[in-house]
PDB file of C-alpha atoms in Angstrom:
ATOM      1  CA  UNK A   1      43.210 -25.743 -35.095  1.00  0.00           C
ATOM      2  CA  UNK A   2      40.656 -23.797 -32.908  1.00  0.00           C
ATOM      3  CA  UNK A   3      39.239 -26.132 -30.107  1.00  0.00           C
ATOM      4  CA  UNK A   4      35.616 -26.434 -29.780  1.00  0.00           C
ATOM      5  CA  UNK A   5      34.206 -26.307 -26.255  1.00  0.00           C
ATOM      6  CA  UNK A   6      32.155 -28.541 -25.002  1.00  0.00           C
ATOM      7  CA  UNK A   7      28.690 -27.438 -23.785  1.00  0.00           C
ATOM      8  CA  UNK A   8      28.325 -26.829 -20.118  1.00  0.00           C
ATOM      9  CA  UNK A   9      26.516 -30.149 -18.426  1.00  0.00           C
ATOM     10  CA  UNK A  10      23.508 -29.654 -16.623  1.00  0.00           C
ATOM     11  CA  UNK A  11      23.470 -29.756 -12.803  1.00  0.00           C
ATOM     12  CA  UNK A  12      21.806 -32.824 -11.607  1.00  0.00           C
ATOM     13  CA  UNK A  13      19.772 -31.768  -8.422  1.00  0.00           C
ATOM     14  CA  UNK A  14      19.395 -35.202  -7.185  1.00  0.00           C
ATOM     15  CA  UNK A  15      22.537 -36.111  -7.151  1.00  0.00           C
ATOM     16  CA  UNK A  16      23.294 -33.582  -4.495  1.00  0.00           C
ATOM     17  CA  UNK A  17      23.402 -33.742  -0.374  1.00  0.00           C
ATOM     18  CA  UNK A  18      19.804 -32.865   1.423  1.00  0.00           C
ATOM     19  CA  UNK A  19      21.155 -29.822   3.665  1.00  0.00           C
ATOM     20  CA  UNK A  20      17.274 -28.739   4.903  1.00  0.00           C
ATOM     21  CA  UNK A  21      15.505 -32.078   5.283  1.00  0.00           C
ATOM     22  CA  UNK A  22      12.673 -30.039   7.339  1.00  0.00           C
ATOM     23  CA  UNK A  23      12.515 -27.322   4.295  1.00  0.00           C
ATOM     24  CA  UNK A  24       9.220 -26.482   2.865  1.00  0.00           C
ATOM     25  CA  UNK A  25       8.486 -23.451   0.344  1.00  0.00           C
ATOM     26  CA  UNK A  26       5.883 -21.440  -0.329  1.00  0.00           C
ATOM     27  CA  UNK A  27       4.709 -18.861  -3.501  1.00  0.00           C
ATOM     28  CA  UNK A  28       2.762 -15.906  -2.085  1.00  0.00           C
ATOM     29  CA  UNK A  29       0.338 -14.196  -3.466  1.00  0.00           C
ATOM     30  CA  UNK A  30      -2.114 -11.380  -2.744  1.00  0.00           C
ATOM     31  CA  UNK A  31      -4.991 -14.158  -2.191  1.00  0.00           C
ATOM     32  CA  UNK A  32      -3.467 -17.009  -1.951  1.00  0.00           C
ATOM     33  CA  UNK A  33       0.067 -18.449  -0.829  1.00  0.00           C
ATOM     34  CA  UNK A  34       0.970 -22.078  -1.767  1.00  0.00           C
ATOM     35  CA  UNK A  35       2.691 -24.400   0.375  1.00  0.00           C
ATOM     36  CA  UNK A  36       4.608 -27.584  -0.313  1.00  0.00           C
ATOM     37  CA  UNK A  37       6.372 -29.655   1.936  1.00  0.00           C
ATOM     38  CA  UNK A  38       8.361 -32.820   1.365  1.00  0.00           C
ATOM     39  CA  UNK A  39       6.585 -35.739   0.183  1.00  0.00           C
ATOM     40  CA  UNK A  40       7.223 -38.003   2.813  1.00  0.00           C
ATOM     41  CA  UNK A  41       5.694 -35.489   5.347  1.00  0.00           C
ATOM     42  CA  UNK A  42       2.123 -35.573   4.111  1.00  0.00           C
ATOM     43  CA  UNK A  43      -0.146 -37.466   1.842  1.00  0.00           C
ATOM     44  CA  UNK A  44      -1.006 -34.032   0.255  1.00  0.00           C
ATOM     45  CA  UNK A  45       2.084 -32.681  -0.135  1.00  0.00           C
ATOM     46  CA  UNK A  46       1.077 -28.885  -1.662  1.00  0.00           C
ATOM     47  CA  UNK A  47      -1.743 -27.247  -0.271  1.00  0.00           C
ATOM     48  CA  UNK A  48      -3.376 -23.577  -0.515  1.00  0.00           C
ATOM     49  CA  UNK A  49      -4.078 -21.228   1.993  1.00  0.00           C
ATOM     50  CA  UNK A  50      -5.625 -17.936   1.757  1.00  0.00           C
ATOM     51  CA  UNK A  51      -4.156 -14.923   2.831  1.00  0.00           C
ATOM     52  CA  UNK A  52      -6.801 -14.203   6.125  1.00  0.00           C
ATOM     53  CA  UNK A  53      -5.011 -14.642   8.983  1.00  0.00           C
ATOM     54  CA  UNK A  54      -7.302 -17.452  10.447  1.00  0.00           C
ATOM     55  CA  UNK A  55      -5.542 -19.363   7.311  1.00  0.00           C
ATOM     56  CA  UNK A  56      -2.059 -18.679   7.927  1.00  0.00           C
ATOM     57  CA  UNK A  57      -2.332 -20.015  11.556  1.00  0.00           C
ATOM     58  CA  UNK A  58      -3.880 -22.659   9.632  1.00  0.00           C
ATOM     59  CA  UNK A  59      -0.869 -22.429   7.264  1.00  0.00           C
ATOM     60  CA  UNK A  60       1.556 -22.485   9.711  1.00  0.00           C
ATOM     61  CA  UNK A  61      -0.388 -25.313  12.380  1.00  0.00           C
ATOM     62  CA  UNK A  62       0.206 -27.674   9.384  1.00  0.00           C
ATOM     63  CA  UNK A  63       3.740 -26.703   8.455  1.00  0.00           C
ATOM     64  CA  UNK A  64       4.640 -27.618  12.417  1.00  0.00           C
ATOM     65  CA  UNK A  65       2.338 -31.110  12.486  1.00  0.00           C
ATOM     66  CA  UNK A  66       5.028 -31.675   9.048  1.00  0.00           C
ATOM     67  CA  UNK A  67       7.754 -31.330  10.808  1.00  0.00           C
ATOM     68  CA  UNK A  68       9.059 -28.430   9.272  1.00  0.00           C
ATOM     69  CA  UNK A  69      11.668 -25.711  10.660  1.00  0.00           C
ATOM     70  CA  UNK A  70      12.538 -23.847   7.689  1.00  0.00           C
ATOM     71  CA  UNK A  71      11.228 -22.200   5.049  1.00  0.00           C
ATOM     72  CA  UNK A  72      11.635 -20.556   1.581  1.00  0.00           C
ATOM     73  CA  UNK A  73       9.425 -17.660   0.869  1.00  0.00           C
ATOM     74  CA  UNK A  74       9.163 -16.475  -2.161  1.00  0.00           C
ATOM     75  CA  UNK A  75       6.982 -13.166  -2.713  1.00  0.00           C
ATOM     76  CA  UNK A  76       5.879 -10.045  -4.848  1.00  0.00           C
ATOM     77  CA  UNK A  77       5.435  -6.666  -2.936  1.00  0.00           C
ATOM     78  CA  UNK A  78       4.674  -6.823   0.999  1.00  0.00           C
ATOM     79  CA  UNK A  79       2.204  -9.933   0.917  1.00  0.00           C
ATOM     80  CA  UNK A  80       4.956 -11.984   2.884  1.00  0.00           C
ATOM     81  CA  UNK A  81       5.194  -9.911   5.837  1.00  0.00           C
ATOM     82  CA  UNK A  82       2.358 -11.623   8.189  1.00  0.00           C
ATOM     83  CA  UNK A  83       3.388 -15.254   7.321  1.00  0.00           C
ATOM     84  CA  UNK A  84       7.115 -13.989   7.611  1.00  0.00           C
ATOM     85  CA  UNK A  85       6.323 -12.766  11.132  1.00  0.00           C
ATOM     86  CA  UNK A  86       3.679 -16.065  12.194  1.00  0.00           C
ATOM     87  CA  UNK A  87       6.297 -18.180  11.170  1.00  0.00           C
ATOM     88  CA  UNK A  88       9.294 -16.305  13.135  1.00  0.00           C
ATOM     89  CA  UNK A  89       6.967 -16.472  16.450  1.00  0.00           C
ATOM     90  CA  UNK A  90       6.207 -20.400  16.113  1.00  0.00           C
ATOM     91  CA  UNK A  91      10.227 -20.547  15.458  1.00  0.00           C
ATOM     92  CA  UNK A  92      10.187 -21.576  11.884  1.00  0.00           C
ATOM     93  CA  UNK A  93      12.950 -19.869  10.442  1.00  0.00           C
ATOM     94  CA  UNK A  94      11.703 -18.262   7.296  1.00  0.00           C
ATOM     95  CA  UNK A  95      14.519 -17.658   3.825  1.00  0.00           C
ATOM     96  CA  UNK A  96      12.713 -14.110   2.378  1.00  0.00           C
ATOM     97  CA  UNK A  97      14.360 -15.308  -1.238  1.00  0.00           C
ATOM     98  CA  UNK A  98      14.787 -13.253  -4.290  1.00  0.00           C
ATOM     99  CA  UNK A  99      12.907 -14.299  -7.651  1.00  0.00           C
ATOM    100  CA  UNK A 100      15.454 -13.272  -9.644  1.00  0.00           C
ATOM    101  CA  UNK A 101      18.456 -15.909  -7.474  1.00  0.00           C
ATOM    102  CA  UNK A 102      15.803 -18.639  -7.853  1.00  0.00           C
ATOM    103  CA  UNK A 103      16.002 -18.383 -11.570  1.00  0.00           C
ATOM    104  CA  UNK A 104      19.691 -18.335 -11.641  1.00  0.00           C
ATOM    105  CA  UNK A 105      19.848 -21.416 -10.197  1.00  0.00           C
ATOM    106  CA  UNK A 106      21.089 -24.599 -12.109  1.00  0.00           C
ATOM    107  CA  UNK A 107      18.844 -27.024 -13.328  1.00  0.00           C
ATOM    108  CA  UNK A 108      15.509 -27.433 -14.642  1.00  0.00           C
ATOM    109  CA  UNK A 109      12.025 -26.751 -13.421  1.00  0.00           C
ATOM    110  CA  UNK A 110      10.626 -29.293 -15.790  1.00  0.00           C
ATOM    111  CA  UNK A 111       6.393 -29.742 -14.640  1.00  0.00           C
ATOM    112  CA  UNK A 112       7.516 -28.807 -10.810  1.00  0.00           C
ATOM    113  CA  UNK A 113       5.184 -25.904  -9.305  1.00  0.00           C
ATOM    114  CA  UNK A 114       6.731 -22.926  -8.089  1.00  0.00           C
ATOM    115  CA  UNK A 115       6.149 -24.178  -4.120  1.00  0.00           C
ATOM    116  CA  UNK A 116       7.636 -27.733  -4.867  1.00  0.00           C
ATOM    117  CA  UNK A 117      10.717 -25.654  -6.878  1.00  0.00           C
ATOM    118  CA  UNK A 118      11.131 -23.733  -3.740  1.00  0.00           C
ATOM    119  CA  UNK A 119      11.043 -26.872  -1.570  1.00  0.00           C
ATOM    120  CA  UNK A 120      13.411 -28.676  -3.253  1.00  0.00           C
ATOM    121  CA  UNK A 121      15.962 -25.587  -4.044  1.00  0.00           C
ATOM    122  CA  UNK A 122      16.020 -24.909   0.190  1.00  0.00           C
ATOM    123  CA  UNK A 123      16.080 -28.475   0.971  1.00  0.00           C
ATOM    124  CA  UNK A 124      19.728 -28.758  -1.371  1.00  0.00           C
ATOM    125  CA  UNK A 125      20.448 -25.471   0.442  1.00  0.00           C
ATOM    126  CA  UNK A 126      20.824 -23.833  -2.807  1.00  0.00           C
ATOM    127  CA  UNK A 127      19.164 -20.279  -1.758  1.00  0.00           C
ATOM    128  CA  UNK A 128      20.250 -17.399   0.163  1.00  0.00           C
ATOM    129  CA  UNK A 129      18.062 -15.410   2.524  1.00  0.00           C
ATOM    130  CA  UNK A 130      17.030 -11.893   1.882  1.00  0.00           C
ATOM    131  CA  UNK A 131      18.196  -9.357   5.104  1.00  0.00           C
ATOM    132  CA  UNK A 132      15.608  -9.102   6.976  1.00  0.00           C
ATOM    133  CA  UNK A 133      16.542  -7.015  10.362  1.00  0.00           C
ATOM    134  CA  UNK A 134      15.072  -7.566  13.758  1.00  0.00           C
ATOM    135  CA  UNK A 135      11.690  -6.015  15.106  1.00  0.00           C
ATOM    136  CA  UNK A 136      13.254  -2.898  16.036  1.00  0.00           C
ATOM    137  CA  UNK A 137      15.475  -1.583  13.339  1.00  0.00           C
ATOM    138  CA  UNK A 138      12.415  -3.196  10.853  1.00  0.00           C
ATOM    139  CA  UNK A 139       9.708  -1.035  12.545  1.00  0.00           C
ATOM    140  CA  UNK A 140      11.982   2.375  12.577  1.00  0.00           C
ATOM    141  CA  UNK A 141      12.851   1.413   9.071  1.00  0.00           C
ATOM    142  CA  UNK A 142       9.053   1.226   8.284  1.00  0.00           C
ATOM    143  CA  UNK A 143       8.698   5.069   9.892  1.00  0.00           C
ATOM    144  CA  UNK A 144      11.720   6.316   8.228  1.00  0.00           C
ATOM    145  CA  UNK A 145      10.954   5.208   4.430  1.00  0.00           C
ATOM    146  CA  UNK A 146       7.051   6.920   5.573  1.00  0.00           C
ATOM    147  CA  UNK A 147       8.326  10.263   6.067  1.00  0.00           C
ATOM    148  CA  UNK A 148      10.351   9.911   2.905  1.00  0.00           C
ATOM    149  CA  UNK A 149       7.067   8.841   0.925  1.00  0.00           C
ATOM    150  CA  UNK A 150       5.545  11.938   2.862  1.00  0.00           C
ATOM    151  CA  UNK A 151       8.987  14.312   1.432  1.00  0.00           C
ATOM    152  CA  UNK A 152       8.349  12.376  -2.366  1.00  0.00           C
ATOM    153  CA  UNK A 153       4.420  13.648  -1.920  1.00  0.00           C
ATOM    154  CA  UNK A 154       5.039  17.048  -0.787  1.00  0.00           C
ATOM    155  CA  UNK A 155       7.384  17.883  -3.744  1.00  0.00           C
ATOM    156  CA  UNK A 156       5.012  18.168  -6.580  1.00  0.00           C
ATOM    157  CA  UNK A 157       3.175  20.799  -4.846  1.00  0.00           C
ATOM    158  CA  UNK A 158       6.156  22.885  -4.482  1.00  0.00           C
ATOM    159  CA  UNK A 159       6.638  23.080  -8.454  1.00  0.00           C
ATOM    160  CA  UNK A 160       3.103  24.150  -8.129  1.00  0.00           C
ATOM    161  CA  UNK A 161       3.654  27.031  -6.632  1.00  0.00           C
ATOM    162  CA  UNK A 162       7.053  28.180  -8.220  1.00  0.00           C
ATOM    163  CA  UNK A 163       4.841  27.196 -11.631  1.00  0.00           C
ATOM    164  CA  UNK A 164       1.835  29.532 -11.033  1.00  0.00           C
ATOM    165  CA  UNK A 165       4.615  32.681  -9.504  1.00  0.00           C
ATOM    166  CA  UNK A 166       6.810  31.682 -12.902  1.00  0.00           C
ATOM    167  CA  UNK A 167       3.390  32.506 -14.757  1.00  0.00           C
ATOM    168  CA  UNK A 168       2.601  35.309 -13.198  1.00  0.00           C
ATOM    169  CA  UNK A 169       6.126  36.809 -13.801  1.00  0.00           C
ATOM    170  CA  UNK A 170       6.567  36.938 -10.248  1.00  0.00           C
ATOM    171  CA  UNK A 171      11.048  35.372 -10.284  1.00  0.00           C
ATOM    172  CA  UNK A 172      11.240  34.737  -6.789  1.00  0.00           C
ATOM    173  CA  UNK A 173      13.343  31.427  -7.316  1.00  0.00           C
ATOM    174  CA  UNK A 174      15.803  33.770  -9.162  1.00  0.00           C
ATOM    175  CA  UNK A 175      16.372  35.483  -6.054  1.00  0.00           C
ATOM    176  CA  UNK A 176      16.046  32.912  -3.533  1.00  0.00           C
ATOM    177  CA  UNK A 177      18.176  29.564  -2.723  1.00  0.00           C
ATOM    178  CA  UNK A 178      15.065  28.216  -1.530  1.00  0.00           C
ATOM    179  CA  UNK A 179      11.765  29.866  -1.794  1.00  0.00           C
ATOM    180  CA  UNK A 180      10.092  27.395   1.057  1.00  0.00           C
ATOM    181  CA  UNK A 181      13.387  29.013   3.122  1.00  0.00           C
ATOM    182  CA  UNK A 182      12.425  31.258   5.820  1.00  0.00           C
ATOM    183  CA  UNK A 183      12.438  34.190   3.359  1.00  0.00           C
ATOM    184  CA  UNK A 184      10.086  32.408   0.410  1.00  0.00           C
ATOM    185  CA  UNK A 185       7.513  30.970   2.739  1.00  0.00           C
ATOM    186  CA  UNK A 186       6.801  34.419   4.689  1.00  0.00           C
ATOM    187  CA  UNK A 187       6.555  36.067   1.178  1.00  0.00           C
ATOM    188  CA  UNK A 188       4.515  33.609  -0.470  1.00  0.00           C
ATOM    189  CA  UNK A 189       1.827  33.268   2.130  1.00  0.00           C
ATOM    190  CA  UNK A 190       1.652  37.337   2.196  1.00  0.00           C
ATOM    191  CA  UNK A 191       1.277  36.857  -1.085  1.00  0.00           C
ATOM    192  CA  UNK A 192      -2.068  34.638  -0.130  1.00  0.00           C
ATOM    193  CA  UNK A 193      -3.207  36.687   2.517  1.00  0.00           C
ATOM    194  CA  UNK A 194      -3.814  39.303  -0.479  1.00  0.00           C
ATOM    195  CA  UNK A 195      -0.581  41.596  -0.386  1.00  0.00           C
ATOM    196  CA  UNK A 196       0.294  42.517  -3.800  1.00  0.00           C
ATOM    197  CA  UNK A 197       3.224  45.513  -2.913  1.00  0.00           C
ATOM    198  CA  UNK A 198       6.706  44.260  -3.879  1.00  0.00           C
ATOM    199  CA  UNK A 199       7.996  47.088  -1.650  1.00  0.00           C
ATOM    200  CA  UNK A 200       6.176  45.064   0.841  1.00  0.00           C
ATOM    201  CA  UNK A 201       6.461  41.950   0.513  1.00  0.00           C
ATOM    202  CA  UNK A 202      10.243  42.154  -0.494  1.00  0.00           C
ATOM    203  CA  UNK A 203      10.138  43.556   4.065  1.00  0.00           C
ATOM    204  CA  UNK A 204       9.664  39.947   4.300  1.00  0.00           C
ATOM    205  CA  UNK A 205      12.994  39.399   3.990  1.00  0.00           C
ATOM    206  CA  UNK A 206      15.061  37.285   6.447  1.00  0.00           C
ATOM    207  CA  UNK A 207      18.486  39.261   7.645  1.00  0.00           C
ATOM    208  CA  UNK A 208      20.123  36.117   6.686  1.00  0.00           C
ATOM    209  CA  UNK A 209      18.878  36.236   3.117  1.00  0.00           C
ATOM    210  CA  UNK A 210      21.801  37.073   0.958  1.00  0.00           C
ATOM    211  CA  UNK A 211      19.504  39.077  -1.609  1.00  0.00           C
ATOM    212  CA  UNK A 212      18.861  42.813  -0.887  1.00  0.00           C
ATOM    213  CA  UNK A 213      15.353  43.867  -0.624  1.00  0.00           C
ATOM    214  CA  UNK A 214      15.348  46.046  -3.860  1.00  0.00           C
ATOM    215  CA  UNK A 215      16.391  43.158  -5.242  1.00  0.00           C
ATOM    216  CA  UNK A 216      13.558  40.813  -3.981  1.00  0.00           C
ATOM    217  CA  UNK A 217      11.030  43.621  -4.938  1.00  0.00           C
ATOM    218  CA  UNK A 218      12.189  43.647  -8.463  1.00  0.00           C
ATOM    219  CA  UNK A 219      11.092  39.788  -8.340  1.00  0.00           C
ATOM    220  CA  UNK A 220       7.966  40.119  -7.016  1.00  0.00           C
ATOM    221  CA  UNK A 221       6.657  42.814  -9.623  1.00  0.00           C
ATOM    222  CA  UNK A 222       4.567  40.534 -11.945  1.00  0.00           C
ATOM    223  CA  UNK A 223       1.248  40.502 -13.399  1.00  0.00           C
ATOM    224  CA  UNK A 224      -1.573  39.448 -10.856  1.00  0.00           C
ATOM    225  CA  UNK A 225      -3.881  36.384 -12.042  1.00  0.00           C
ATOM    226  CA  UNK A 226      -6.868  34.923  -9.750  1.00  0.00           C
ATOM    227  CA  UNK A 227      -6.838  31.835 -11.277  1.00  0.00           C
ATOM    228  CA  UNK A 228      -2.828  31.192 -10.646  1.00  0.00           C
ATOM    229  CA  UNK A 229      -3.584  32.896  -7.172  1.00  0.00           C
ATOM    230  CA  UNK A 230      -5.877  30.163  -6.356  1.00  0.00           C
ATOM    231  CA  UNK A 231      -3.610  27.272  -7.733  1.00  0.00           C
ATOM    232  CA  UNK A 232      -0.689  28.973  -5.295  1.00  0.00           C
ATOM    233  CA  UNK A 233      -2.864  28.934  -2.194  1.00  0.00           C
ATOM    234  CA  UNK A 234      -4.156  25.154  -3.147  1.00  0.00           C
ATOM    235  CA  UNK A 235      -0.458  24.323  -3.561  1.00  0.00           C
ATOM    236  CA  UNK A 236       0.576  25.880  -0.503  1.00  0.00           C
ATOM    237  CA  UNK A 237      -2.592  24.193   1.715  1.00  0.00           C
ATOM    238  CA  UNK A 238      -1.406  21.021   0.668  1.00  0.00           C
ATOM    239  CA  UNK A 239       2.472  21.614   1.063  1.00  0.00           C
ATOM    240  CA  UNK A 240       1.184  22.622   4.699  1.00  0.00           C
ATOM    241  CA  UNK A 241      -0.859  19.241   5.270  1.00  0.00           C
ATOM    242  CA  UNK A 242       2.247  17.320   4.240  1.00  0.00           C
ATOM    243  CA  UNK A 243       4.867  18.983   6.450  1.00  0.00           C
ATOM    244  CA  UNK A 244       2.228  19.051   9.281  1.00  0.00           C
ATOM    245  CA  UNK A 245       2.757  15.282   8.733  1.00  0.00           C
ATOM    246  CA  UNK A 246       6.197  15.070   8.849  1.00  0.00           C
ATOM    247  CA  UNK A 247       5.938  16.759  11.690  1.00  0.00           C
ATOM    248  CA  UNK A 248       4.106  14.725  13.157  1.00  0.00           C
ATOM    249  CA  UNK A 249       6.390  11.508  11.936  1.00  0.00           C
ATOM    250  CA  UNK A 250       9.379  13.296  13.032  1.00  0.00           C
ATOM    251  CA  UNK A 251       8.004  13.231  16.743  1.00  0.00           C
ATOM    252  CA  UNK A 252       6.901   9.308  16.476  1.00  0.00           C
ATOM    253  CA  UNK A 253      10.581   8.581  15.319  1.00  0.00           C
ATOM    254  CA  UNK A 254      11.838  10.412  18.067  1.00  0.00           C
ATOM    255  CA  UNK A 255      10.143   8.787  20.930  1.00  0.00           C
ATOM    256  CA  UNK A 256      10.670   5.433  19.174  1.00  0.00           C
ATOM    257  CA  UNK A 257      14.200   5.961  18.823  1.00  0.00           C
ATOM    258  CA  UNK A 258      14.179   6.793  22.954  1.00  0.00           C
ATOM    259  CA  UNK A 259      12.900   3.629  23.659  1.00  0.00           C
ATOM    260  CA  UNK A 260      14.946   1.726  21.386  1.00  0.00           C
TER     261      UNK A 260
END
């Protein structure tokens, strides 16, 4: 006879050990963060702040007159990073939780707000922190994922200008690993300054360059437009801003990393 299973009983959060009795939680938002602490602690037990820093020292003066030493943070985005880093200096140890573990957890929510949920979850010790590294690695990490939004940017500009050469006929990306290599870049901004020979633009070639020069100058014969001229010098201003940039982030990572 098959068996029939019985269904799974629901975890009864008061039933279980207080591991944080100084937990409090707190939803963040971009205008307003909600706090809640434990109801013994205050007659208004869930208050809300704004998000100007005058109100999280606010925020966090009240979480200390509580009692509090922990809390759960729960957060969309980047909004969390000034309370995160108030709270860390006033040694309140913050819990940077993930939306998606609070939802896995056991139990119900029932009429609770989402600050009170958070409360109660930390205070059974039923969440697990986020990584969050120190001040140091956290600031290089801040410079490093810059200069890789500053690499995403640049990109698009690139198929700009192999788009408007591809238009014009002008294959240099057949001949070419790379064409912002060495050899691409020198031919493409002749190409800009107004030289239109593939004999000579094709002398642009590196010695490296595994292509032969008759080869290149069989690339570069196209058909000449002003209009796709003008979209491959746009393209190529901007692809110079952004490397400029990187440049320039490059340098800031390499001092930080000397005093690191």
């Amino acid at each position: 006879m098959p068996t029939t299973r019985r269904p799974p009983k629901t975890l009864q959060l008061d039933g279980l050990p207080t591991i944080y009795p100084n937990a409090a939680g707190m939803d963040i938002g971009a205008d307003e963060i909600v706090g809640a602490v434990p109801p013994d602690r205050d007659p208004q037990p869930v208050r809300v702040f704004r998000t100007f820093t005058p109100d999280l020292t606010a925020l966090v003066a009240w979480l200390l007159a509580c009692g509090i030493d922990t809390v759960a943070l729960e957060s969309a985005g980047v909004y969390w990073v000034p309370i995160y880093e108030l709270l860390e200096q006033h040694g309140i140890v913050p819990y940077l939780v993930n939306a998606r573990h609070v939802k896995t957890v056991p139990g119900r929510k029932s009429d609770w707000n989402d600050a009170q949920w958070l409360q109660k979850l930390h205070a059974l010790g039923l969440l697990a922190a986020s990584f969050r590294p120190d001040a140091e690695i956290a600031a290089l990490r801040t410079l490093v994922r810059y200069r890789s939004e500053l690499i995403q940017h640049r990109a698009p500009h690139i198929l700009h200008i192999q788009k408007a050469m591809q238009q014009m006929n002008i294959q240099l990306e057949r001949v070419l690993s790379d064409i912002m290599g060495v050899t691409g870049q020198a031919i493409i901004r002749a190409i800009v300054q107004g030289e239109r020979d593939p004999v000579r633009l094709a002398q642009q070639r590196n010695p490296a360059c595994k292509s032969s020069e008759e080869t290149i100058a069989k690339a570069l014969t196209g058909t000449w437009k002003d209009e796709l001229i003008f979209v491959l010098t746009q393209a190529l201003v901007i692809y110079d801003v952004y490397t400029a940039q990187i440049a320039v982030c490059d340098q800031q990572i390499e001092q930080y990393l000397r005093t690191m």
